[in-house]
Structure formats: C-alpha cells, structure tokens
Amino acid sequence: MLEFLPEERPIGVQLFGAEPDRLADAAKAVIDWVQPDFIDLNFGCPVNKVVCKHGGSALLRDCPLLERVASTVVRAVAPIPVTAKIRLGWSQETINAKSTAAILESVGIAAIAVHGRTKEQGYSGVADWQAIAEVAEVISIPTIGNGDIHDIDDIARRFAMTKVRGLMIGRAAMTAPWLFAKAKQFLENGSLVHEPLIEERWSHILRHCRMAVAESSSEHHAITAMRARLMAYSKGMPGSRMLRAELQQVASLQDVRDVADRHLDSLS
Ligand SMILES: Cc1cc2nc3c(=O)[nH]c(=O)nc-3n(C[C@H](O)[C@H](O)[C@H](O)COP(=O)(O)O)c2cc1C
C-alpha cells in the first residue's frame, strides 16, 4: 500500500490507531520509507476489526484520546502536514463533527475530510451535506466534503452550497474512475467531457488489468484479485447482470479480453 509512482504526488499515507506514541512512531517510519507529502489519520473507519481495537471511528466517542492521538502525531512529524478524516459522529444521537473538527484544528491538523454519515450508518442512507457544510463554517483549515459524489452535478452542487475547499470521491472511484478527469476539466475551465463510450470503458478496464498483471508475479493471481474491481466496473454497463457472472470466472488477461469482445459484439 505504500507503493506509488512519482507522478502520483502529492500523496498522503493514511494510518489508524489509538495509541498515540505507537502511531507517531508508525508515522515517522512511513516518512522515512516513502517520504509522503502528508500523513492522514483515519478517524472514520467503521469496520469492526478496526473499531474494536479502538481505531477509526471509535475515537469519535473518545475525544480526549482523539486529541492526544492527533496532537502526538502532529508534533512527531512536523513539518510534514497531518490531515484527518472523520465521520459525523458515532450515531445520529451523538453527532459531534463540529467539535471534533475544532479539536483537530486546535492541535495543528492541516485539513479535515468529513464523511457525511455516522459510524452506525456504515455506508447506508445518504450523506448529510448540511452537517458537512456546518463543519466548513466553523473551522478555518480546509474542510474536504465526502459522501455520494457520483458526477459533475454533485461536484458543482456541493461546491456551490457549502464552503468546503475540496471534495473526496470514494466509491465512484471504483465504478467510474474517469470522474477525476471529468472533474479536473470542469473545475479548470467549466467544460463538460462526455461519458466514456463502452469501447473506451473496456479499453480502460483492460489497461487496468494489464497494469495489475505487470505488477504481479502471477497473472492468475493478479486477475483473480481484479475480480472485485471488475464487478465495480461492470456496474451501470448494459447487460451488467450477465457480465458480472462472466467476470466472476476470469483468471487470465485473455479471459477478460474474451468477455470484453463478447460484450461489445452483443451490443453491436
Ligand atoms: C471498500 C471501501 C474501502 C474504504 N477504505 C477506506 C480507507 O481505507 N480509508 C478511508 O478514509 N476511507 C475508506 N473508505 C471510505 C471512503 O473513503 C468514503 O469515505 C466513503 O466511501 C464515502 O464516500 P463515497 O460516498 O464517495 O463512497 C472506504 C470505502 C469503501 C467502500
């Protein structure tokens, strides 16, 4: 997870944990290894194996510890910036994003990404952008809004209705990674790029598969590990149910090419 290419910079490495000194040591080790441009602290992860060790969003209900974790890491890695990712709170009844964000700002966190759901919501329901907007009102470091950004309309709307300084895209990165190129164009000069044609999608998918194979010592392993990515790519494609069944079986680059050819044939 620490491997990246120079052209991907600026990059941040995200860590989670609840032991301030160990986390600070981990952050310093990461900086020694790969010189990231910033460290990000994950106070938003709802996954049980993280939360039960008091990591991720568990710290949203222990703000004194969250403060110690954040301040210890900030001090340990200065002048490398440390950012943080939070959710709105643990539950609907205990929403505390504004106070959590204020604490993080007070200990020197450089920017805060806010996912507009609670830990209890997981990924269900819709992100509460009003609550994200309120965080952006109360802190002066940049707020990065996160939740349900799927298209340019969402991007335009969220920038127009809130004071967020950036947006973070989660699941759409897996189904429609070209959204980043579209967003870049739109934000740079307001122009709208067309959705990729189905042929373009397949050529992107095949390129991703080739890159995965090139990075791995086993084509079989790389392609079977790609299946989850392929499922995500197939979302929204015509005939996606059939396509998913086929993609679940692929084990080589040629298998993926064959599925692509059959799919394109079926549409012509
Ligand atoms: C499979 C999966 C893995 C994720 N892993 C992380 C993670 O490691 N760190 C993190 O901050 N968020 C992680 N997230 C959460 C996303 O960053 C994001 O906050 C969430 O999906 C909401 O944004 P979206 O509606 O654009 O997907 C993950 C989400 C998914 C679906």
PDB file of N, CA and C in Angstrom, residues 45-85:
ATOM      1  N   CYS A  45     -13.112   5.170   9.990  1.00  0.00           N
ATOM      2  CA  CYS A  45     -13.372   3.791   9.549  1.00  0.00           C
ATOM      3  C   CYS A  45     -14.388   3.101  10.471  1.00  0.00           C
ATOM      4  N   PRO A  46     -15.464   2.541   9.888  1.00  0.00           N
ATOM      5  CA  PRO A  46     -16.494   1.904  10.721  1.00  0.00           C
ATOM      6  C   PRO A  46     -16.299   0.395  10.864  1.00  0.00           C
ATOM      7  N   VAL A  47     -15.247  -0.144  10.215  1.00  0.00           N
ATOM      8  CA  VAL A  47     -15.099  -1.601  10.152  1.00  0.00           C
ATOM      9  C   VAL A  47     -14.784  -2.156  11.545  1.00  0.00           C
ATOM     10  N   ASN A  48     -15.465  -3.240  11.913  1.00  0.00           N
ATOM     11  CA  ASN A  48     -15.364  -3.723  13.291  1.00  0.00           C
ATOM     12  C   ASN A  48     -13.961  -4.089  13.732  1.00  0.00           C
ATOM     13  N   LYS A  49     -13.179  -4.693  12.815  1.00  0.00           N
ATOM     14  CA  LYS A  49     -11.847  -5.114  13.276  1.00  0.00           C
ATOM     15  C   LYS A  49     -10.954  -3.911  13.591  1.00  0.00           C
ATOM     16  N   VAL A  50     -11.317  -2.747  13.055  1.00  0.00           N
ATOM     17  CA  VAL A  50     -10.579  -1.513  13.375  1.00  0.00           C
ATOM     18  C   VAL A  50     -11.163  -0.887  14.647  1.00  0.00           C
ATOM     19  N   VAL A  51     -12.508  -0.813  14.665  1.00  0.00           N
ATOM     20  CA  VAL A  51     -13.185  -0.134  15.766  1.00  0.00           C
ATOM     21  C   VAL A  51     -12.969  -0.884  17.087  1.00  0.00           C
ATOM     22  N   CYS A  52     -12.940  -2.240  17.023  1.00  0.00           N
ATOM     23  CA  CYS A  52     -12.823  -2.979  18.279  1.00  0.00           C
ATOM     24  C   CYS A  52     -11.436  -2.808  18.895  1.00  0.00           C
ATOM     25  N   LYS A  53     -10.476  -2.351  18.094  1.00  0.00           N
ATOM     26  CA  LYS A  53      -9.157  -2.031  18.676  1.00  0.00           C
ATOM     27  C   LYS A  53      -9.088  -0.541  19.007  1.00  0.00           C
ATOM     28  N   HIS A  54     -10.249   0.088  19.066  1.00  0.00           N
ATOM     29  CA  HIS A  54     -10.354   1.491  19.427  1.00  0.00           C
ATOM     30  C   HIS A  54      -9.848   2.417  18.311  1.00  0.00           C
ATOM     31  N   GLY A  55      -9.720   1.885  17.098  1.00  0.00           N
ATOM     32  CA  GLY A  55      -9.231   2.714  15.991  1.00  0.00           C
ATOM     33  C   GLY A  55     -10.384   3.292  15.182  1.00  0.00           C
ATOM     34  N   GLY A  56     -10.029   4.039  14.112  1.00  0.00           N
ATOM     35  CA  GLY A  56     -11.038   4.583  13.191  1.00  0.00           C
ATOM     36  C   GLY A  56     -12.077   5.392  13.926  1.00  0.00           C
ATOM     37  N   SER A  57     -13.360   5.129  13.615  1.00  0.00           N
ATOM     38  CA  SER A  57     -14.406   5.990  14.166  1.00  0.00           C
ATOM     39  C   SER A  57     -14.640   5.763  15.655  1.00  0.00           C
ATOM     40  N   ALA A  58     -14.017   4.742  16.262  1.00  0.00           N
ATOM     41  CA  ALA A  58     -14.151   4.565  17.712  1.00  0.00           C
ATOM     42  C   ALA A  58     -13.710   5.831  18.450  1.00  0.00           C
ATOM     43  N   LEU A  59     -12.724   6.523  17.897  1.00  0.00           N
ATOM     44  CA  LEU A  59     -12.205   7.695  18.607  1.00  0.00           C
ATOM     45  C   LEU A  59     -13.178   8.872  18.568  1.00  0.00           C
ATOM     46  N   LEU A  60     -14.195   8.780  17.711  1.00  0.00           N
ATOM     47  CA  LEU A  60     -15.187   9.864  17.680  1.00  0.00           C
ATOM     48  C   LEU A  60     -15.967   9.910  18.985  1.00  0.00           C
ATOM     49  N   ARG A  61     -15.955   8.805  19.745  1.00  0.00           N
ATOM     50  CA  ARG A  61     -16.647   8.875  21.042  1.00  0.00           C
ATOM     51  C   ARG A  61     -15.658   8.869  22.208  1.00  0.00           C
ATOM     52  N   ASP A  62     -14.417   9.169  21.886  1.00  0.00           N
ATOM     53  CA  ASP A  62     -13.433   9.378  22.953  1.00  0.00           C
ATOM     54  C   ASP A  62     -12.558  10.556  22.531  1.00  0.00           C
ATOM     55  N   CYS A  63     -13.160  11.751  22.599  1.00  0.00           N
ATOM     56  CA  CYS A  63     -12.450  12.919  22.056  1.00  0.00           C
ATOM     57  C   CYS A  63     -11.150  13.245  22.783  1.00  0.00           C
ATOM     58  N   PRO A  64     -11.041  13.015  24.107  1.00  0.00           N
ATOM     59  CA  PRO A  64      -9.740  13.276  24.750  1.00  0.00           C
ATOM     60  C   PRO A  64      -8.637  12.411  24.130  1.00  0.00           C
ATOM     61  N   LEU A  65      -8.965  11.148  23.827  1.00  0.00           N
ATOM     62  CA  LEU A  65      -7.948  10.285  23.218  1.00  0.00           C
ATOM     63  C   LEU A  65      -7.680  10.706  21.767  1.00  0.00           C
ATOM     64  N   LEU A  66      -8.753  11.030  21.048  1.00  0.00           N
ATOM     65  CA  LEU A  66      -8.579  11.518  19.668  1.00  0.00           C
ATOM     66  C   LEU A  66      -7.624  12.721  19.662  1.00  0.00           C
ATOM     67  N   GLU A  67      -7.813  13.607  20.621  1.00  0.00           N
ATOM     68  CA  GLU A  67      -6.960  14.802  20.691  1.00  0.00           C
ATOM     69  C   GLU A  67      -5.507  14.403  20.952  1.00  0.00           C
ATOM     70  N   ARG A  68      -5.303  13.442  21.869  1.00  0.00           N
ATOM     71  CA  ARG A  68      -3.924  13.021  22.182  1.00  0.00           C
ATOM     72  C   ARG A  68      -3.270  12.360  20.970  1.00  0.00           C
ATOM     73  N   VAL A  69      -4.042  11.499  20.297  1.00  0.00           N
ATOM     74  CA  VAL A  69      -3.506  10.821  19.104  1.00  0.00           C
ATOM     75  C   VAL A  69      -3.086  11.865  18.069  1.00  0.00           C
ATOM     76  N   ALA A  70      -3.998  12.782  17.775  1.00  0.00           N
ATOM     77  CA  ALA A  70      -3.716  13.759  16.712  1.00  0.00           C
ATOM     78  C   ALA A  70      -2.560  14.659  17.103  1.00  0.00           C
ATOM     79  N   SER A  71      -2.560  15.166  18.339  1.00  0.00           N
ATOM     80  CA  SER A  71      -1.503  16.122  18.698  1.00  0.00           C
ATOM     81  C   SER A  71      -0.145  15.432  18.750  1.00  0.00           C
ATOM     82  N   THR A  72      -0.115  14.172  19.214  1.00  0.00           N
ATOM     83  CA  THR A  72       1.169  13.465  19.290  1.00  0.00           C
ATOM     84  C   THR A  72       1.745  13.259  17.890  1.00  0.00           C
ATOM     85  N   VAL A  73       0.889  12.875  16.958  1.00  0.00           N
ATOM     86  CA  VAL A  73       1.397  12.630  15.596  1.00  0.00           C
ATOM     87  C   VAL A  73       1.816  13.958  14.951  1.00  0.00           C
ATOM     88  N   VAL A  74       1.006  14.977  15.125  1.00  0.00           N
ATOM     89  CA  VAL A  74       1.360  16.290  14.534  1.00  0.00           C
ATOM     90  C   VAL A  74       2.735  16.731  15.019  1.00  0.00           C
ATOM     91  N   ARG A  75       2.964  16.621  16.332  1.00  0.00           N
ATOM     92  CA  ARG A  75       4.257  17.059  16.884  1.00  0.00           C
ATOM     93  C   ARG A  75       5.404  16.174  16.386  1.00  0.00           C
ATOM     94  N   ALA A  76       5.116  14.868  16.291  1.00  0.00           N
ATOM     95  CA  ALA A  76       6.186  13.930  15.938  1.00  0.00           C
ATOM     96  C   ALA A  76       6.683  14.111  14.504  1.00  0.00           C
ATOM     97  N   VAL A  77       5.793  14.490  13.592  1.00  0.00           N
ATOM     98  CA  VAL A  77       6.205  14.504  12.182  1.00  0.00           C
ATOM     99  C   VAL A  77       6.407  15.901  11.613  1.00  0.00           C
ATOM    100  N   ALA A  78       6.158  16.939  12.431  1.00  0.00           N
ATOM    101  CA  ALA A  78       6.336  18.310  11.932  1.00  0.00           C
ATOM    102  C   ALA A  78       7.717  18.440  11.275  1.00  0.00           C
ATOM    103  N   PRO A  79       7.839  19.133  10.149  1.00  0.00           N
ATOM    104  CA  PRO A  79       6.846  19.990   9.483  1.00  0.00           C
ATOM    105  C   PRO A  79       5.975  19.281   8.441  1.00  0.00           C
ATOM    106  N   ILE A  80       6.021  17.941   8.374  1.00  0.00           N
ATOM    107  CA  ILE A  80       5.136  17.256   7.417  1.00  0.00           C
ATOM    108  C   ILE A  80       3.688  17.478   7.885  1.00  0.00           C
ATOM    109  N   PRO A  81       2.803  17.925   7.004  1.00  0.00           N
ATOM    110  CA  PRO A  81       1.427  18.170   7.441  1.00  0.00           C
ATOM    111  C   PRO A  81       0.676  16.876   7.772  1.00  0.00           C
ATOM    112  N   VAL A  82      -0.213  16.985   8.739  1.00  0.00           N
ATOM    113  CA  VAL A  82      -1.065  15.846   9.102  1.00  0.00           C
ATOM    114  C   VAL A  82      -2.516  16.270   8.889  1.00  0.00           C
ATOM    115  N   THR A  83      -3.247  15.461   8.132  1.00  0.00           N
ATOM    116  CA  THR A  83      -4.666  15.723   7.899  1.00  0.00           C
ATOM    117  C   THR A  83      -5.465  14.632   8.617  1.00  0.00           C
ATOM    118  N   ALA A  84      -6.794  14.794   8.657  1.00  0.00           N
ATOM    119  CA  ALA A  84      -7.601  13.783   9.347  1.00  0.00           C
ATOM    120  C   ALA A  84      -8.894  13.555   8.587  1.00  0.00           C
ATOM    121  N   LYS A  85      -9.412  12.368   8.743  1.00  0.00           N
ATOM    122  CA  LYS A  85     -10.707  12.015   8.130  1.00  0.00           C
ATOM    123  C   LYS A  85     -11.637  11.628   9.267  1.00  0.00           C
TER     124      LYS A  85
END
